[in-house]
Amino acid sequence: MSNHEIDLKQAKVLMVDDTPANIDVLRKVLAKEGYQLFFANSGEKALKIANRALPDLILLDVMMPDMDGYETCRRLKQIEATQNIPIIFITAKNQVEDVIEGFQLGAVDYINKPFRQEEVCMRVSAHLQTQILFKQREHLIKDLRNSEERFRLLAHASPVGICQADRQGKVVYTNQKWQTIFSLSESLGNSWLDVIHASDREKVETLWKNSVLHNEECSTKFRIRLQNEIRWVHAHVIPLHYEGSQLEGFVGTVEDITEFKQAEEQILHAKDTAEKARLAAEAAQQISEQARIAAEAANHAKTTFLAKMNHELRTPLNAIIGYSDMLEEEAEDLGYEDILPDLYKIQTAGKNLLSIVSDILDLSKIEAEKIELNPIDFAVIQLIENVVTTIEPLVKDQNNTLVVEQSGELGTMYTDYQKLVQILLNLLNNATKFTNQGTITFTINRRQIYQGGDWLGFQVIDTGDGIAPDKMDSIFNAFTQTDDSYTRAHDGSGLGLTICDHLSRAMGGHIYVSSEIGLGSTFMLQMPAKMPKTVNN
């Protein structure tokens, strides 16, 4: 079959004739073509079958008792579900007025009896192909409209400005965010160039002209002047190609990075202050204290910057994850299986990056001594059930077995529930990542220490590769991983154990570790059943 032929196998054809012999002849002629055939010996039956089977074509006799072919055609055209089904009249009535009446009622063809078999086959095939092409066209139009609507919604909700330019570099489309950034109600053509800062305009125009001339991707940062305000933006443009290599124009994005630039300047200023303080300390011992204060100020500026960037980073990341999930569902519905792996990669990368951002923010709060503890009373057994329910899918993904062992009554605890869950999930997640087709044992016990109240012990034992002795002293340090060549494959940031160590000590507890290469590792978390008030304060 060539690329332009249409497969008509299983196309549905309804034959309507009150004479069984005529039906039999048509059946023998069309059955060889592989069509799915339906038969009716009256107009009433034809209406019922057409509504139920929705055939692709109807062969209709004109002269039938009770309801003739013309009336049957008229009623089919009045019903929404059947009004677009092509109808071919097959009849011995061959007067011009009969043919005209048939076409006026909406028929697509008129075959006189006695008919030639080859002619019937060719006409049926031609009209079936036309009908199938019509349906395909309708589906394509619907898909195109849906695609245009999705693009419109995505462009409208995009946190960055979006534009499209023609092959000469003239802007022909911008979304609302683009117009907001450049403060232009109508930003088509080259009007956006007028708001570029005078010191940056020549550089931007030259870069843009070269990109258009050579069909190249370009990216640059520059300033724009809006009334009495100067803001920084980052623009990125790529050539737009459709089928083959023909250039259709360019698409670009623009993002307001003024806050980033200001924060960058603050960091540079803080670093400059620290450097000056260090040089001053070398020159004179008496100003060493000033150098220390300047260094602390720089560190505080870094922490403030990280906290401020939390919202700015989370918002686009959540948008990427949400849009990729929407596109994944749309792709599955539309049968675009070939792009699903790429959508899965986008979503996984977004979630991994969001997790790393959260870890960095937690670490910045710890370094700034801004940990907020919210202790509550809760049953330990409920805590264990929730943790196990959360971690079990990850354990199964690694083909591991999770064993939970409880020793005696566990009672209740009074501590920060969420942070304790965070610590336990991190320890179990680490054990899961570095163990494959092994066993992870999670044990819990409660014991009383003389004059020290009750303590809870949580132990995570894995049968993984273990930790080298020379790495044991540094595993709780920030951005440290036990084996870069291995953990790199597990999307780790090296902050998890650092955060766990700080959080456990903030709540009055401790984490201990023991390990042996080839046999696995054991992490023990000891927590007071009642968090000391002095720690909370």
XYZ file of C-alpha atoms in Angstrom:
537
model
C 0.000 0.000 0.000
C 1.456 3.426 -0.943
C 1.633 6.314 1.455
C -1.314 7.998 -0.319
C -3.700 5.044 -0.328
C -6.390 4.787 2.331
C -7.105 1.452 3.985
C -10.819 0.780 3.442
C -10.831 -2.608 5.178
C -13.616 -2.815 7.724
C -15.304 0.325 6.338
C -19.021 0.085 7.191
C -21.551 0.043 4.327
C -25.358 -0.098 4.807
C -27.372 -1.524 1.867
C -31.118 -0.718 1.755
C -33.398 -2.507 -0.753
C -36.761 -4.243 -0.387
C -35.763 -6.878 -2.971
C -33.636 -9.689 -1.435
C -32.113 -10.538 -4.825
C -30.730 -7.018 -5.202
C -29.285 -7.157 -1.677
C -27.658 -10.487 -2.483
C -26.029 -9.145 -5.647
C -24.661 -6.096 -3.842
C -23.401 -8.265 -0.990
C -21.454 -10.513 -3.393
C -19.973 -7.489 -5.148
C -18.869 -5.596 -2.016
C -17.929 -8.502 0.267
C -14.778 -9.068 -1.798
C -13.579 -5.579 -0.845
C -13.491 -6.475 2.860
C -16.176 -3.989 3.900
C -18.287 -4.517 7.017
C -21.783 -4.871 5.525
C -25.217 -4.107 7.013
C -28.599 -4.847 5.367
C -32.102 -3.366 5.638
C -35.216 -4.208 3.585
C -37.174 -1.046 4.482
C -36.695 2.622 5.270
C -37.708 2.158 8.927
C -35.104 -0.549 9.478
C -32.515 1.532 7.663
C -33.059 4.434 10.083
C -32.616 2.152 13.104
C -29.479 0.456 11.771
C -27.928 3.766 10.682
C -28.433 5.293 14.139
C -26.897 2.250 15.819
C -24.021 1.297 13.461
C -23.215 4.777 12.034
C -22.018 3.406 8.651
C -19.464 5.184 6.487
C -21.699 4.927 3.389
C -25.341 4.059 2.550
C -26.525 2.439 -0.715
C -30.247 3.311 -0.868
C -32.976 2.010 -3.189
C -35.604 4.600 -4.148
C -38.713 2.525 -4.879
C -39.708 0.824 -1.593
C -43.183 0.390 -0.018
C -44.331 2.498 2.984
C -41.263 4.735 3.078
C -39.445 5.248 -0.226
C -35.742 6.035 -0.584
C -36.301 9.789 -0.912
C -38.180 9.980 2.395
C -35.588 7.746 4.066
C -32.814 10.064 2.861
C -34.746 13.117 4.062
C -35.075 11.666 7.583
C -31.420 10.587 7.725
C -30.389 14.145 6.924
C -32.582 15.481 9.746
C -30.793 13.392 12.388
C -27.544 14.921 13.684
C -25.760 11.574 14.088
C -26.458 10.481 10.473
C -26.768 13.723 8.537
C -23.149 13.633 7.275
C -23.206 9.986 6.097
C -22.854 9.944 2.262
C -25.833 8.346 0.446
C -25.771 6.778 -3.034
C -29.151 6.108 -4.659
C -29.376 2.836 -6.643
C -32.625 2.746 -8.639
C -34.259 2.063 -11.966
C -35.738 5.584 -11.936
C -33.459 7.355 -14.359
C -35.425 10.456 -15.336
C -33.619 13.764 -14.994
C -36.105 15.018 -12.392
C -35.529 11.861 -10.333
C -31.774 12.380 -10.324
C -32.173 16.075 -9.454
C -34.515 15.287 -6.566
C -31.998 12.773 -5.187
C -29.172 15.299 -5.234
C -31.413 18.002 -3.736
C -32.110 15.687 -0.786
C -28.366 15.432 -0.087
C -27.249 12.315 -1.990
C -23.644 12.236 -3.195
C -24.199 9.937 -6.208
C -26.883 8.235 -8.328
C -26.480 4.749 -9.897
C -29.048 3.399 -12.344
C -30.252 -0.189 -12.399
C -29.259 -2.493 -13.850
C -25.805 -1.505 -12.576
C -22.334 -2.610 -13.583
C -20.437 -4.308 -10.756
C -17.152 -2.559 -11.522
C -18.877 0.818 -11.541
C -20.508 0.177 -8.148
C -17.183 -0.921 -6.656
C -15.331 2.138 -7.967
C -17.998 4.618 -6.859
C -18.342 3.060 -3.408
C -14.540 3.079 -2.999
C -14.258 6.702 -4.128
C -16.977 7.961 -1.782
C -15.632 5.915 1.141
C -12.206 7.451 0.634
C -13.755 10.910 0.520
C -15.746 10.236 3.702
C -12.708 8.883 5.580
C -10.607 11.842 4.438
C -13.383 14.153 5.625
C -13.401 12.493 9.067
C -9.613 12.672 9.269
C -9.783 16.345 8.344
C -12.320 16.975 11.104
C -10.088 15.210 13.642
C -7.054 17.179 12.491
C -8.962 20.451 12.754
C -10.111 19.513 16.263
C -6.569 18.541 17.293
C -5.230 21.780 15.829
C -7.792 23.850 17.723
C -7.006 21.986 20.950
C -3.286 22.496 20.377
C -3.788 26.208 19.712
C -5.895 26.550 22.859
C -3.265 24.747 24.959
C -0.555 27.020 23.575
C -2.694 30.079 24.281
C -3.284 29.000 27.893
C 0.371 28.075 28.423
C 1.530 31.366 26.950
C -0.978 33.299 29.044
C 0.038 31.548 32.275
C 3.778 31.514 31.507
C 5.959 33.195 34.165
C 8.270 34.435 31.373
C 7.630 36.588 28.332
C 7.219 34.787 24.995
C 7.496 36.208 21.480
C 7.642 35.068 17.869
C 9.369 36.895 15.027
C 9.279 36.423 11.251
C 12.310 35.589 9.094
C 13.247 39.285 8.923
C 13.313 39.551 12.718
C 10.087 41.533 13.047
C 8.054 40.527 16.103
C 4.624 39.170 15.109
C 3.384 37.746 18.442
C 3.911 38.446 22.154
C 2.178 37.109 25.253
C 0.890 39.245 28.109
C 4.022 38.730 30.233
C 6.246 40.020 27.429
C 4.130 43.160 27.105
C 4.195 43.634 30.894
C 7.989 43.341 31.105
C 8.532 45.907 28.325
C 5.548 48.002 29.514
C 4.118 48.007 25.991
C 0.431 47.532 25.236
C 1.343 46.700 21.623
C 4.863 45.261 21.316
C 4.821 43.990 17.717
C 7.394 44.967 15.112
C 10.565 46.440 16.621
C 8.966 48.701 19.238
C 10.607 46.693 22.034
C 14.009 48.001 20.924
C 12.958 51.545 21.853
C 12.906 50.810 25.606
C 16.423 49.299 25.733
C 18.885 51.328 27.787
C 20.990 53.596 25.578
C 24.220 51.973 26.807
C 23.014 48.479 25.810
C 20.980 49.151 22.655
C 23.805 48.938 20.101
C 25.019 45.631 21.582
C 21.515 44.125 21.566
C 20.657 45.329 18.047
C 23.933 43.961 16.644
C 23.427 40.597 18.341
C 19.815 40.413 17.116
C 20.741 41.326 13.518
C 23.526 38.718 13.442
C 21.168 36.085 14.789
C 18.598 36.879 12.072
C 21.257 37.047 9.363
C 22.917 33.733 10.239
C 19.845 31.928 11.661
C 21.656 31.436 14.977
C 20.559 31.064 18.583
C 21.449 33.961 20.862
C 21.159 34.848 24.530
C 22.004 38.074 26.340
C 21.286 40.188 29.417
C 20.590 43.905 29.110
C 18.876 46.839 30.769
C 15.584 48.488 29.809
C 14.323 51.921 30.830
C 10.692 52.132 31.969
C 9.765 55.730 32.797
C 12.134 56.534 35.701
C 13.041 52.904 36.451
C 15.837 50.756 35.053
C 15.389 46.972 35.076
C 17.493 44.012 33.974
C 16.162 41.327 31.615
C 17.513 38.086 30.154
C 16.479 37.363 26.533
C 16.935 34.056 24.678
C 16.077 33.512 20.991
C 16.253 30.368 18.819
C 15.476 29.825 15.109
C 12.107 28.204 14.355
C 12.121 25.380 11.809
C 9.106 23.320 10.760
C 9.284 20.444 8.271
C 12.699 19.964 6.703
C 15.193 22.766 7.231
C 13.146 25.734 6.052
C 13.359 28.687 8.443
C 9.960 29.968 9.552
C 11.157 32.658 11.931
C 12.312 32.886 15.532
C 10.880 32.247 18.991
C 12.182 33.915 22.093
C 11.711 34.355 25.818
C 12.442 37.238 28.126
C 12.677 37.172 31.922
C 12.927 40.024 34.396
C 16.113 39.361 36.422
C 16.304 42.657 38.268
C 16.001 41.013 41.699
C 18.673 38.470 40.765
C 20.997 41.248 39.676
C 20.389 43.178 42.880
C 21.073 40.098 44.971
C 24.186 39.410 42.910
C 25.398 42.925 43.537
C 24.733 42.518 47.258
C 26.782 39.321 47.310
C 29.617 40.943 45.364
C 29.506 43.903 47.708
C 29.545 41.584 50.729
C 32.485 39.643 49.296
C 34.316 42.901 48.621
C 33.701 44.003 52.203
C 34.998 40.679 53.535
C 38.122 40.893 51.362
C 38.874 44.402 52.528
C 38.403 43.295 56.120
C 40.806 40.367 55.589
C 43.491 42.636 54.136
C 43.008 45.087 56.971
C 43.399 42.248 59.495
C 46.760 41.266 57.969
C 47.941 44.893 58.187
C 46.918 45.449 61.778
C 46.025 42.976 64.521
C 43.749 45.471 66.230
C 41.159 45.397 63.387
C 40.891 41.563 63.240
C 37.551 41.685 65.010
C 36.186 43.952 62.283
C 37.299 41.416 59.652
C 35.444 38.640 61.485
C 32.269 40.737 61.623
C 32.534 41.475 57.891
C 32.904 37.753 57.107
C 29.823 36.984 59.199
C 27.950 39.715 57.333
C 28.869 38.092 54.031
C 27.645 34.725 55.282
C 24.413 36.320 56.479
C 23.946 37.924 53.057
C 24.350 34.504 51.456
C 21.746 32.983 53.788
C 19.347 35.861 53.149
C 19.838 35.426 49.412
C 19.086 31.682 49.571
C 15.944 32.278 51.600
C 14.795 34.990 49.197
C 15.443 32.789 46.166
C 13.267 29.994 47.615
C 10.048 31.447 46.221
C 11.666 32.553 42.948
C 13.005 29.037 42.298
C 10.018 27.020 43.515
C 7.464 28.872 41.377
C 8.965 28.078 37.936
C 9.931 24.556 39.071
C 6.355 23.811 40.177
C 5.133 25.239 36.858
C 7.504 22.961 34.896
C 6.377 19.905 36.895
C 2.686 20.816 36.519
C 2.872 21.565 32.800
C 4.890 18.408 32.075
C 2.241 16.383 33.923
C -0.507 18.052 31.844
C 1.412 17.425 28.622
C 2.031 13.803 29.669
C -1.722 13.244 30.096
C -2.465 14.976 26.787
C 0.219 12.945 25.005
C -1.190 9.694 26.396
C -4.736 10.684 25.347
C -3.622 11.652 21.837
C -1.378 8.599 21.413
C 1.919 10.508 21.115
C 3.895 7.640 22.683
C 7.197 8.769 21.178
C 7.404 11.935 23.337
C 6.348 10.320 26.645
C 9.949 9.333 27.668
C 11.094 12.958 27.240
C 8.137 14.227 29.302
C 8.976 11.677 32.027
C 12.579 12.992 32.054
C 11.390 16.608 32.351
C 9.101 15.753 35.276
C 11.764 13.641 37.078
C 14.443 16.316 36.638
C 12.061 18.987 37.936
C 11.189 16.979 41.033
C 14.866 16.202 41.743
C 15.816 19.870 41.405
C 12.915 20.927 43.659
C 14.127 18.450 46.309
C 17.672 19.885 46.126
C 16.308 23.444 46.464
C 14.371 22.369 49.588
C 17.512 20.804 51.101
C 19.553 23.956 50.452
C 16.842 26.099 52.045
C 16.729 23.834 55.130
C 20.511 24.072 55.432
C 20.405 27.858 55.129
C 17.861 28.011 57.979
C 20.068 25.764 60.088
C 23.141 27.915 59.433
C 21.127 31.031 60.263
C 19.956 29.344 63.506
C 16.333 29.860 62.484
C 15.053 26.327 63.043
C 11.470 26.516 64.310
C 10.419 23.530 66.423
C 6.734 22.736 66.940
C 6.487 19.870 69.445
C 3.220 17.931 69.789
C 2.047 14.753 71.507
C 1.571 11.726 69.231
C 1.527 7.939 69.316
C 4.808 6.405 68.189
C 3.069 3.463 66.484
C 1.143 5.916 64.258
C 4.414 7.636 63.370
C 5.929 4.296 62.322
C 2.902 3.346 60.219
C 3.023 6.649 58.330
C 6.775 6.426 57.695
C 6.576 2.802 56.503
C 3.632 3.586 54.197
C 5.621 6.409 52.597
C 8.917 4.526 52.122
C 7.558 1.111 50.999
C 7.073 2.066 47.284
C 10.700 3.284 47.088
C 11.927 0.074 48.712
C 10.038 -2.058 46.181
C 11.365 0.006 43.263
C 14.901 -1.124 44.253
C 13.755 -4.753 44.607
C 14.503 -4.573 48.352
C 12.678 -6.088 51.317
C 11.620 -3.925 54.280
C 11.498 -5.598 57.718
C 9.950 -3.647 60.627
C 10.720 -4.835 64.171
C 9.104 -3.406 67.298
C 10.352 -4.133 70.794
C 7.744 -3.743 73.568
C 5.285 -0.905 74.011
C 6.320 2.281 72.211
C 3.904 4.708 73.928
C 3.846 8.383 72.961
C 6.349 11.155 72.221
C 6.389 14.903 72.649
C 8.600 16.411 69.951
C 8.444 17.995 66.484
C 6.549 15.332 64.512
C 7.276 16.625 61.004
C 11.005 16.987 61.548
C 11.233 13.514 63.104
C 9.429 12.094 60.050
C 11.891 13.991 57.825
C 14.873 12.421 59.613
C 13.486 8.853 59.494
C 12.477 9.087 55.820
C 15.917 10.425 54.923
C 17.706 7.563 56.719
C 15.398 4.957 55.132
C 15.677 6.591 51.717
C 19.504 6.512 51.905
C 19.403 2.837 52.844
C 17.056 2.171 49.907
C 19.194 4.028 47.358
C 22.425 2.237 48.283
C 20.915 -1.254 48.589
C 19.795 -3.316 45.622
C 17.919 -6.622 45.992
C 18.734 -6.622 49.687
C 17.063 -6.211 53.060
C 16.414 -3.030 55.038
C 15.581 -3.577 58.704
C 13.794 -0.831 60.643
C 13.740 -1.458 64.426
C 12.116 0.656 67.140
C 12.393 0.347 70.907
C 11.699 2.362 74.030
C 13.912 2.328 77.114
C 14.373 4.287 80.320
C 17.660 5.900 81.268
C 18.339 6.462 84.954
C 17.237 10.004 85.874
C 17.079 10.747 82.155
C 13.478 9.819 81.340
C 12.367 7.619 78.435
C 14.227 7.499 75.115
C 13.189 6.089 71.731
C 15.710 4.255 69.570
C 15.198 4.083 65.793
C 17.619 1.829 63.935
C 17.977 1.496 60.132
C 20.104 -1.468 58.989
C 20.830 -2.152 55.315
C 22.739 -4.850 53.427
C 24.282 -2.425 50.920
C 27.920 -1.843 50.016
C 28.787 -0.109 53.281
C 30.859 3.035 53.943
C 34.637 3.207 53.717
C 36.392 3.916 57.058
C 38.036 7.083 55.713
C 34.568 8.494 54.888
C 32.960 7.878 58.279
C 34.174 11.133 59.846
C 32.787 13.319 57.058
C 29.390 11.801 56.177
C 27.548 14.399 58.280
C 29.334 17.308 56.591
C 27.394 19.410 54.071
C 27.700 18.498 50.369
C 29.545 15.264 51.219
C 28.735 11.884 49.655
C 30.309 8.554 50.521
C 31.101 7.614 46.923
C 30.753 10.254 44.182
C 30.989 7.688 41.400
C 27.978 5.795 42.809
C 25.780 8.406 44.403
C 25.910 10.637 41.357
C 23.505 8.169 39.744
C 21.044 8.650 42.632
C 20.488 12.411 42.304
C 21.874 13.220 45.753
C 22.819 16.696 46.944
C 24.968 15.558 49.896
C 22.821 17.552 52.360
C 20.448 14.899 53.732
C 22.595 13.518 56.572
C 23.820 17.024 57.454
C 20.238 18.219 57.905
C 19.294 15.053 59.858
C 22.241 15.533 62.225
C 21.380 19.200 62.897
C 17.642 18.506 63.346
C 18.192 15.564 65.725
C 20.540 17.606 67.927
C 18.140 20.572 67.841
C 15.455 18.267 69.316
C 17.815 16.842 71.974
C 18.786 13.649 70.139
C 21.806 12.112 68.398
C 22.607 10.025 65.311
C 25.258 7.297 65.361
C 26.559 5.239 62.434
C 28.503 2.035 62.017
C 29.426 0.370 58.751
C 31.546 -2.317 57.155
C 32.489 -2.514 53.506
C 30.534 -5.259 51.753
C 28.183 -5.918 54.696
C 26.120 -2.732 54.918
C 25.524 0.158 57.305
C 23.578 0.820 60.503
C 22.216 4.254 61.447
C 20.924 4.675 65.018
C 18.758 7.663 65.970
C 18.306 8.231 69.731
C 15.545 10.689 70.660
C 14.130 11.722 74.064
C 10.465 10.775 74.444
C 9.876 14.331 75.653
C 11.815 17.112 73.966
C 13.598 19.283 76.592
C 12.183 22.786 76.992
C 15.630 24.320 76.847
C 16.079 22.895 73.347
C 12.722 24.247 72.198
C 13.599 27.675 73.502
